[in-house]
Amino acid sequence: MFADETGYPVLRFKGFTEKWEQRKLGEIGETFSGLSGKNKNDFGHGDANFITYMNVFSNSIADLRGTEHVEIDSKQNQVIYGDILFTTSSETPEEVGMSSIWLGHTKNTYLNSFCFGYRILEKQNFDSYYMAYLLRTENFRKRMTVLAQGISRYNISKKQVMNTFVNFPTMEEQRRIGKTLFLIDKTITLHDKKIQYLKQLKRGLLQKMFV
């Protein structure tokens, strides 16, 4: 469903035929840093919240509950709806530059120190769900892996990420792609919850039905 170097995807919704546009991430948005100047005494309390590293790493669409309290006493960069978050380091090159999009409207929300944020300036031209899935595709992940540098721990630079090209179609097609993939994810989550419930039910029956 995503275009390759030819500018055309292999699989496509009916009615869409236009070639996809290609631009660098740095041409359509700008980066911002996570929390800085913090020590352990600032965490675990306070009126503000920060998005955890594992929340960014684990979810293409960030879990709005995946935050922790932090005390903010100096100017920091707030995270707003539609911001894309990237991990900057990991123990393996394959796990560097994992992305997650924030779709929360809460104020006083910040980003952990081991990630950086990316804010699209042309929001009218990009669908949030489309971007969330695009940046988790196998093609994009391979490019992030190539950019990883290090020996015992791997890092990636914001500048290199911003020089990476992405392909995107019309807004209408972006919305179709993003909505479809989101609904599939939602269905998977519902089935996972049902499976967990059935497993718990089975354990309970095994305990009560046998002597």
PDB file of C-alpha atoms in Angstrom:
ATOM      1  CA  MET A   1       0.000   0.000   0.000  1.00  0.00           C
ATOM      2  CA  PHE A   2       3.031   2.279   0.132  1.00  0.00           C
ATOM      3  CA  ALA A   3       4.950   3.455  -2.931  1.00  0.00           C
ATOM      4  CA  ASP A   4       8.446   2.218  -3.788  1.00  0.00           C
ATOM      5  CA  GLU A   5      11.199   4.070  -5.668  1.00  0.00           C
ATOM      6  CA  THR A   6       8.997   4.158  -8.795  1.00  0.00           C
ATOM      7  CA  GLY A   7       6.483   6.381  -7.041  1.00  0.00           C
ATOM      8  CA  TYR A   8       3.687   3.821  -7.379  1.00  0.00           C
ATOM      9  CA  PRO A   9       2.503   1.238  -4.811  1.00  0.00           C
ATOM     10  CA  VAL A  10       2.020  -2.410  -5.780  1.00  0.00           C
ATOM     11  CA  LEU A  11      -1.375  -2.543  -4.040  1.00  0.00           C
ATOM     12  CA  ARG A  12      -3.752   0.378  -4.314  1.00  0.00           C
ATOM     13  CA  PHE A  13      -7.350   1.375  -3.633  1.00  0.00           C
ATOM     14  CA  LYS A  14      -9.564   1.609  -6.698  1.00  0.00           C
ATOM     15  CA  GLY A  15      -9.833   5.082  -8.197  1.00  0.00           C
ATOM     16  CA  PHE A  16      -6.339   6.303  -7.334  1.00  0.00           C
ATOM     17  CA  THR A  17      -3.835   6.473 -10.184  1.00  0.00           C
ATOM     18  CA  GLU A  18      -1.619   9.519  -9.547  1.00  0.00           C
ATOM     19  CA  LYS A  19       2.102   9.134  -8.962  1.00  0.00           C
ATOM     20  CA  TRP A  20       3.115   9.709  -5.363  1.00  0.00           C
ATOM     21  CA  GLU A  21       5.184  12.748  -4.427  1.00  0.00           C
ATOM     22  CA  GLN A  22       8.589  12.393  -2.771  1.00  0.00           C
ATOM     23  CA  ARG A  23      10.104  14.873  -0.304  1.00  0.00           C
ATOM     24  CA  LYS A  24      12.599  14.926   2.543  1.00  0.00           C
ATOM     25  CA  LEU A  25      11.210  14.933   6.069  1.00  0.00           C
ATOM     26  CA  GLY A  26      13.198  18.100   6.724  1.00  0.00           C
ATOM     27  CA  GLU A  27      11.341  19.888   3.935  1.00  0.00           C
ATOM     28  CA  ILE A  28       7.917  19.410   5.475  1.00  0.00           C
ATOM     29  CA  GLY A  29       8.627  19.688   9.191  1.00  0.00           C
ATOM     30  CA  GLU A  30      11.082  20.533  11.952  1.00  0.00           C
ATOM     31  CA  THR A  31      12.540  18.738  14.953  1.00  0.00           C
ATOM     32  CA  PHE A  32      12.534  19.539  18.663  1.00  0.00           C
ATOM     33  CA  SER A  33      14.338  18.026  21.637  1.00  0.00           C
ATOM     34  CA  GLY A  34      12.998  15.999  24.518  1.00  0.00           C
ATOM     35  CA  LEU A  35      13.442  16.941  28.173  1.00  0.00           C
ATOM     36  CA  SER A  36      16.820  18.427  29.085  1.00  0.00           C
ATOM     37  CA  GLY A  37      18.575  19.424  32.309  1.00  0.00           C
ATOM     38  CA  LYS A  38      16.595  16.951  34.420  1.00  0.00           C
ATOM     39  CA  ASN A  39      17.716  14.714  37.289  1.00  0.00           C
ATOM     40  CA  LYS A  40      16.038  11.833  39.095  1.00  0.00           C
ATOM     41  CA  ASN A  41      14.513  14.167  41.696  1.00  0.00           C
ATOM     42  CA  ASP A  42      12.366  15.801  39.009  1.00  0.00           C
ATOM     43  CA  PHE A  43      10.527  12.610  38.111  1.00  0.00           C
ATOM     44  CA  GLY A  44       7.613  10.817  39.733  1.00  0.00           C
ATOM     45  CA  HIS A  45       5.763  13.957  40.782  1.00  0.00           C
ATOM     46  CA  GLY A  46       4.637  17.308  39.398  1.00  0.00           C
ATOM     47  CA  ASP A  47       1.720  18.602  37.330  1.00  0.00           C
ATOM     48  CA  ALA A  48       3.296  17.782  33.959  1.00  0.00           C
ATOM     49  CA  ASN A  49       3.672  14.448  32.178  1.00  0.00           C
ATOM     50  CA  PHE A  50       6.269  13.041  29.818  1.00  0.00           C
ATOM     51  CA  ILE A  51       5.861  10.363  27.156  1.00  0.00           C
ATOM     52  CA  THR A  52       8.053   7.391  28.026  1.00  0.00           C
ATOM     53  CA  TYR A  53      10.701   5.847  25.790  1.00  0.00           C
ATOM     54  CA  MET A  54       8.920   2.473  25.752  1.00  0.00           C
ATOM     55  CA  ASN A  55       5.678   4.118  24.685  1.00  0.00           C
ATOM     56  CA  VAL A  56       7.430   5.573  21.636  1.00  0.00           C
ATOM     57  CA  PHE A  57       9.361   2.392  20.937  1.00  0.00           C
ATOM     58  CA  SER A  58       6.402   0.024  21.198  1.00  0.00           C
ATOM     59  CA  ASN A  59       3.575   1.887  19.473  1.00  0.00           C
ATOM     60  CA  SER A  60       3.152   3.362  16.007  1.00  0.00           C
ATOM     61  CA  ILE A  61       0.349   5.399  17.584  1.00  0.00           C
ATOM     62  CA  ALA A  62       1.377   6.372  21.106  1.00  0.00           C
ATOM     63  CA  ASP A  63      -0.633   5.087  24.048  1.00  0.00           C
ATOM     64  CA  LEU A  64      -2.138   8.180  25.681  1.00  0.00           C
ATOM     65  CA  ARG A  65      -1.815   6.417  29.042  1.00  0.00           C
ATOM     66  CA  GLY A  66       1.912   5.805  28.532  1.00  0.00           C
ATOM     67  CA  THR A  67       3.103   8.886  30.408  1.00  0.00           C
ATOM     68  CA  GLU A  68       4.677   9.575  33.792  1.00  0.00           C
ATOM     69  CA  HIS A  69       4.779  12.619  36.062  1.00  0.00           C
ATOM     70  CA  VAL A  70       7.598  15.142  35.876  1.00  0.00           C
ATOM     71  CA  GLU A  71       8.324  18.484  37.531  1.00  0.00           C
ATOM     72  CA  ILE A  72       8.822  21.257  34.960  1.00  0.00           C
ATOM     73  CA  ASP A  73      10.720  24.277  36.273  1.00  0.00           C
ATOM     74  CA  SER A  74      12.353  25.556  33.090  1.00  0.00           C
ATOM     75  CA  LYS A  75      11.398  26.053  29.472  1.00  0.00           C
ATOM     76  CA  GLN A  76      10.911  22.702  27.727  1.00  0.00           C
ATOM     77  CA  ASN A  77       9.351  21.672  24.423  1.00  0.00           C
ATOM     78  CA  GLN A  78       5.732  20.599  24.754  1.00  0.00           C
ATOM     79  CA  VAL A  79       4.312  17.792  22.629  1.00  0.00           C
ATOM     80  CA  ILE A  80       1.098  18.613  20.764  1.00  0.00           C
ATOM     81  CA  TYR A  81      -1.424  16.651  18.706  1.00  0.00           C
ATOM     82  CA  GLY A  82       0.105  15.213  15.545  1.00  0.00           C
ATOM     83  CA  ASP A  83       3.736  15.365  16.666  1.00  0.00           C
ATOM     84  CA  ILE A  84       5.875  12.417  15.581  1.00  0.00           C
ATOM     85  CA  LEU A  85       8.360  11.048  18.109  1.00  0.00           C
ATOM     86  CA  PHE A  86      11.585   9.166  17.330  1.00  0.00           C
ATOM     87  CA  THR A  87      13.862   7.122  19.583  1.00  0.00           C
ATOM     88  CA  THR A  88      17.483   8.268  19.254  1.00  0.00           C
ATOM     89  CA  SER A  89      19.331   5.233  20.624  1.00  0.00           C
ATOM     90  CA  SER A  90      19.071   1.511  21.248  1.00  0.00           C
ATOM     91  CA  GLU A  91      21.194  -1.566  21.949  1.00  0.00           C
ATOM     92  CA  THR A  92      20.806  -2.811  18.353  1.00  0.00           C
ATOM     93  CA  PRO A  93      20.835  -0.875  15.045  1.00  0.00           C
ATOM     94  CA  GLU A  94      17.531  -2.486  14.027  1.00  0.00           C
ATOM     95  CA  GLU A  95      15.751  -0.737  16.898  1.00  0.00           C
ATOM     96  CA  VAL A  96      17.062   2.798  16.372  1.00  0.00           C
ATOM     97  CA  GLY A  97      14.759   5.525  15.079  1.00  0.00           C
ATOM     98  CA  MET A  98      11.493   3.841  16.047  1.00  0.00           C
ATOM     99  CA  SER A  99       8.632   6.283  15.545  1.00  0.00           C
ATOM    100  CA  SER A 100       5.313   6.973  17.217  1.00  0.00           C
ATOM    101  CA  ILE A 101       2.696   9.650  16.635  1.00  0.00           C
ATOM    102  CA  TRP A 102       1.025  11.513  19.501  1.00  0.00           C
ATOM    103  CA  LEU A 103      -2.729  12.026  19.076  1.00  0.00           C
ATOM    104  CA  GLY A 104      -3.492  13.481  22.491  1.00  0.00           C
ATOM    105  CA  HIS A 105      -4.860  16.941  23.289  1.00  0.00           C
ATOM    106  CA  THR A 106      -3.577  17.198  26.867  1.00  0.00           C
ATOM    107  CA  LYS A 107      -1.490  20.199  27.897  1.00  0.00           C
ATOM    108  CA  ASN A 108       1.807  20.075  29.777  1.00  0.00           C
ATOM    109  CA  THR A 109       2.913  16.948  27.934  1.00  0.00           C
ATOM    110  CA  TYR A 110       6.619  16.515  27.193  1.00  0.00           C
ATOM    111  CA  LEU A 111       8.968  13.973  25.655  1.00  0.00           C
ATOM    112  CA  ASN A 112      11.544  11.827  27.425  1.00  0.00           C
ATOM    113  CA  SER A 113      15.240  12.707  27.078  1.00  0.00           C
ATOM    114  CA  PHE A 114      16.091   9.721  24.857  1.00  0.00           C
ATOM    115  CA  CYS A 115      13.810  10.727  21.994  1.00  0.00           C
ATOM    116  CA  PHE A 116      13.337  13.720  19.731  1.00  0.00           C
ATOM    117  CA  GLY A 117      10.153  15.151  18.292  1.00  0.00           C
ATOM    118  CA  TYR A 118       9.208  16.028  14.734  1.00  0.00           C
ATOM    119  CA  ARG A 119       6.435  18.500  13.909  1.00  0.00           C
ATOM    120  CA  ILE A 120       4.951  18.610  10.418  1.00  0.00           C
ATOM    121  CA  LEU A 121       4.408  22.218   9.350  1.00  0.00           C
ATOM    122  CA  GLU A 122       2.130  21.419   6.398  1.00  0.00           C
ATOM    123  CA  LYS A 123      -0.437  19.516   8.445  1.00  0.00           C
ATOM    124  CA  GLN A 124      -3.141  20.135   5.871  1.00  0.00           C
ATOM    125  CA  ASN A 125      -1.201  17.924   3.442  1.00  0.00           C
ATOM    126  CA  PHE A 126      -0.505  14.944   5.706  1.00  0.00           C
ATOM    127  CA  ASP A 127      -2.787  12.493   7.475  1.00  0.00           C
ATOM    128  CA  SER A 128      -1.605  11.555  10.965  1.00  0.00           C
ATOM    129  CA  TYR A 129      -2.551   7.885  10.697  1.00  0.00           C
ATOM    130  CA  TYR A 130      -0.888   7.571   7.297  1.00  0.00           C
ATOM    131  CA  MET A 131       2.353   9.014   8.681  1.00  0.00           C
ATOM    132  CA  ALA A 132       2.199   6.713  11.709  1.00  0.00           C
ATOM    133  CA  TYR A 133       2.157   3.623   9.517  1.00  0.00           C
ATOM    134  CA  LEU A 134       4.476   4.954   6.798  1.00  0.00           C
ATOM    135  CA  LEU A 135       7.305   5.469   9.292  1.00  0.00           C
ATOM    136  CA  ARG A 136       6.926   1.891  10.548  1.00  0.00           C
ATOM    137  CA  THR A 137       7.100   0.247   7.111  1.00  0.00           C
ATOM    138  CA  GLU A 138       9.859  -2.253   6.429  1.00  0.00           C
ATOM    139  CA  ASN A 139      11.347   0.068   3.806  1.00  0.00           C
ATOM    140  CA  PHE A 140      11.628   3.035   6.161  1.00  0.00           C
ATOM    141  CA  ARG A 141      12.886   0.898   9.037  1.00  0.00           C
ATOM    142  CA  LYS A 142      15.697  -0.474   6.865  1.00  0.00           C
ATOM    143  CA  ARG A 143      16.827   3.076   6.120  1.00  0.00           C
ATOM    144  CA  MET A 144      16.872   3.938   9.810  1.00  0.00           C
ATOM    145  CA  THR A 145      18.974   0.844  10.518  1.00  0.00           C
ATOM    146  CA  VAL A 146      21.551   1.937   7.932  1.00  0.00           C
ATOM    147  CA  LEU A 147      21.820   5.341   9.640  1.00  0.00           C
ATOM    148  CA  ALA A 148      22.501   3.828  13.083  1.00  0.00           C
ATOM    149  CA  GLN A 149      26.022   4.424  14.412  1.00  0.00           C
ATOM    150  CA  GLY A 150      27.814   2.943  17.413  1.00  0.00           C
ATOM    151  CA  ILE A 151      29.403  -0.163  18.911  1.00  0.00           C
ATOM    152  CA  SER A 152      27.851  -1.206  22.231  1.00  0.00           C
ATOM    153  CA  ARG A 153      24.960   1.239  21.825  1.00  0.00           C
ATOM    154  CA  TYR A 154      23.637   2.662  18.576  1.00  0.00           C
ATOM    155  CA  ASN A 155      22.498   6.222  17.932  1.00  0.00           C
ATOM    156  CA  ILE A 156      20.917   8.152  15.102  1.00  0.00           C
ATOM    157  CA  SER A 157      21.160  11.866  14.327  1.00  0.00           C
ATOM    158  CA  LYS A 158      18.186  14.135  13.754  1.00  0.00           C
ATOM    159  CA  LYS A 159      19.908  15.632  10.722  1.00  0.00           C
ATOM    160  CA  GLN A 160      20.209  12.258   9.008  1.00  0.00           C
ATOM    161  CA  VAL A 161      16.589  11.405   9.709  1.00  0.00           C
ATOM    162  CA  MET A 162      15.503  14.750   8.279  1.00  0.00           C
ATOM    163  CA  ASN A 163      17.451  14.018   5.081  1.00  0.00           C
ATOM    164  CA  THR A 164      15.410  10.857   4.537  1.00  0.00           C
ATOM    165  CA  PHE A 165      12.910  10.873   1.667  1.00  0.00           C
ATOM    166  CA  VAL A 166       9.299   9.763   2.114  1.00  0.00           C
ATOM    167  CA  ASN A 167       6.615   9.115  -0.492  1.00  0.00           C
ATOM    168  CA  PHE A 168       3.069  10.323  -0.087  1.00  0.00           C
ATOM    169  CA  PRO A 169      -0.084  10.437  -2.249  1.00  0.00           C
ATOM    170  CA  THR A 170      -3.013  12.854  -2.214  1.00  0.00           C
ATOM    171  CA  MET A 171      -4.629  13.598   1.137  1.00  0.00           C
ATOM    172  CA  GLU A 172      -7.683  11.542   0.179  1.00  0.00           C
ATOM    173  CA  GLU A 173      -5.584   8.460  -0.537  1.00  0.00           C
ATOM    174  CA  GLN A 174      -3.547   8.993   2.636  1.00  0.00           C
ATOM    175  CA  ARG A 175      -6.758   8.972   4.658  1.00  0.00           C
ATOM    176  CA  ARG A 176      -7.967   5.765   3.026  1.00  0.00           C
ATOM    177  CA  ILE A 177      -4.682   4.018   3.783  1.00  0.00           C
ATOM    178  CA  GLY A 178      -4.401   5.338   7.334  1.00  0.00           C
ATOM    179  CA  LYS A 179      -8.013   4.512   8.230  1.00  0.00           C
ATOM    180  CA  THR A 180      -7.780   0.984   6.818  1.00  0.00           C
ATOM    181  CA  LEU A 181      -4.605   0.122   8.730  1.00  0.00           C
ATOM    182  CA  PHE A 182      -5.952   1.697  11.929  1.00  0.00           C
ATOM    183  CA  LEU A 183      -9.154  -0.361  11.735  1.00  0.00           C
ATOM    184  CA  ILE A 184      -7.089  -3.521  11.235  1.00  0.00           C
ATOM    185  CA  ASP A 185      -5.004  -2.657  14.308  1.00  0.00           C
ATOM    186  CA  LYS A 186      -8.175  -1.991  16.290  1.00  0.00           C
ATOM    187  CA  THR A 187      -9.594  -5.375  15.283  1.00  0.00           C
ATOM    188  CA  ILE A 188      -6.353  -7.111  16.292  1.00  0.00           C
ATOM    189  CA  THR A 189      -6.488  -5.420  19.708  1.00  0.00           C
ATOM    190  CA  LEU A 190     -10.097  -6.515  20.261  1.00  0.00           C
ATOM    191  CA  HIS A 191      -9.244 -10.105  19.352  1.00  0.00           C
ATOM    192  CA  ASP A 192      -6.193 -10.046  21.642  1.00  0.00           C
ATOM    193  CA  LYS A 193      -8.383  -8.903  24.538  1.00  0.00           C
ATOM    194  CA  LYS A 194     -10.885 -11.658  23.786  1.00  0.00           C
ATOM    195  CA  ILE A 195      -8.112 -14.257  23.708  1.00  0.00           C
ATOM    196  CA  GLN A 196      -6.773 -13.050  27.068  1.00  0.00           C
ATOM    197  CA  TYR A 197     -10.276 -13.229  28.555  1.00  0.00           C
ATOM    198  CA  LEU A 198     -10.759 -16.793  27.287  1.00  0.00           C
ATOM    199  CA  LYS A 199      -7.375 -17.832  28.696  1.00  0.00           C
ATOM    200  CA  GLN A 200      -8.329 -16.461  32.118  1.00  0.00           C
ATOM    201  CA  LEU A 201     -11.704 -18.184  31.899  1.00  0.00           C
ATOM    202  CA  LYS A 202     -10.024 -21.486  31.058  1.00  0.00           C
ATOM    203  CA  ARG A 203      -7.625 -21.160  34.023  1.00  0.00           C
ATOM    204  CA  GLY A 204     -10.547 -20.503  36.314  1.00  0.00           C
ATOM    205  CA  LEU A 205     -12.490 -23.500  35.032  1.00  0.00           C
ATOM    206  CA  LEU A 206      -9.470 -25.786  35.373  1.00  0.00           C
ATOM    207  CA  GLN A 207      -9.126 -24.766  39.015  1.00  0.00           C
ATOM    208  CA  LYS A 208     -12.804 -25.227  39.866  1.00  0.00           C
ATOM    209  CA  MET A 209     -13.905 -28.167  37.703  1.00  0.00           C
ATOM    210  CA  PHE A 210     -11.219 -30.651  38.791  1.00  0.00           C
ATOM    211  CA  VAL A 211     -10.429 -32.020  42.238  1.00  0.00           C
TER     212      VAL A 211
END
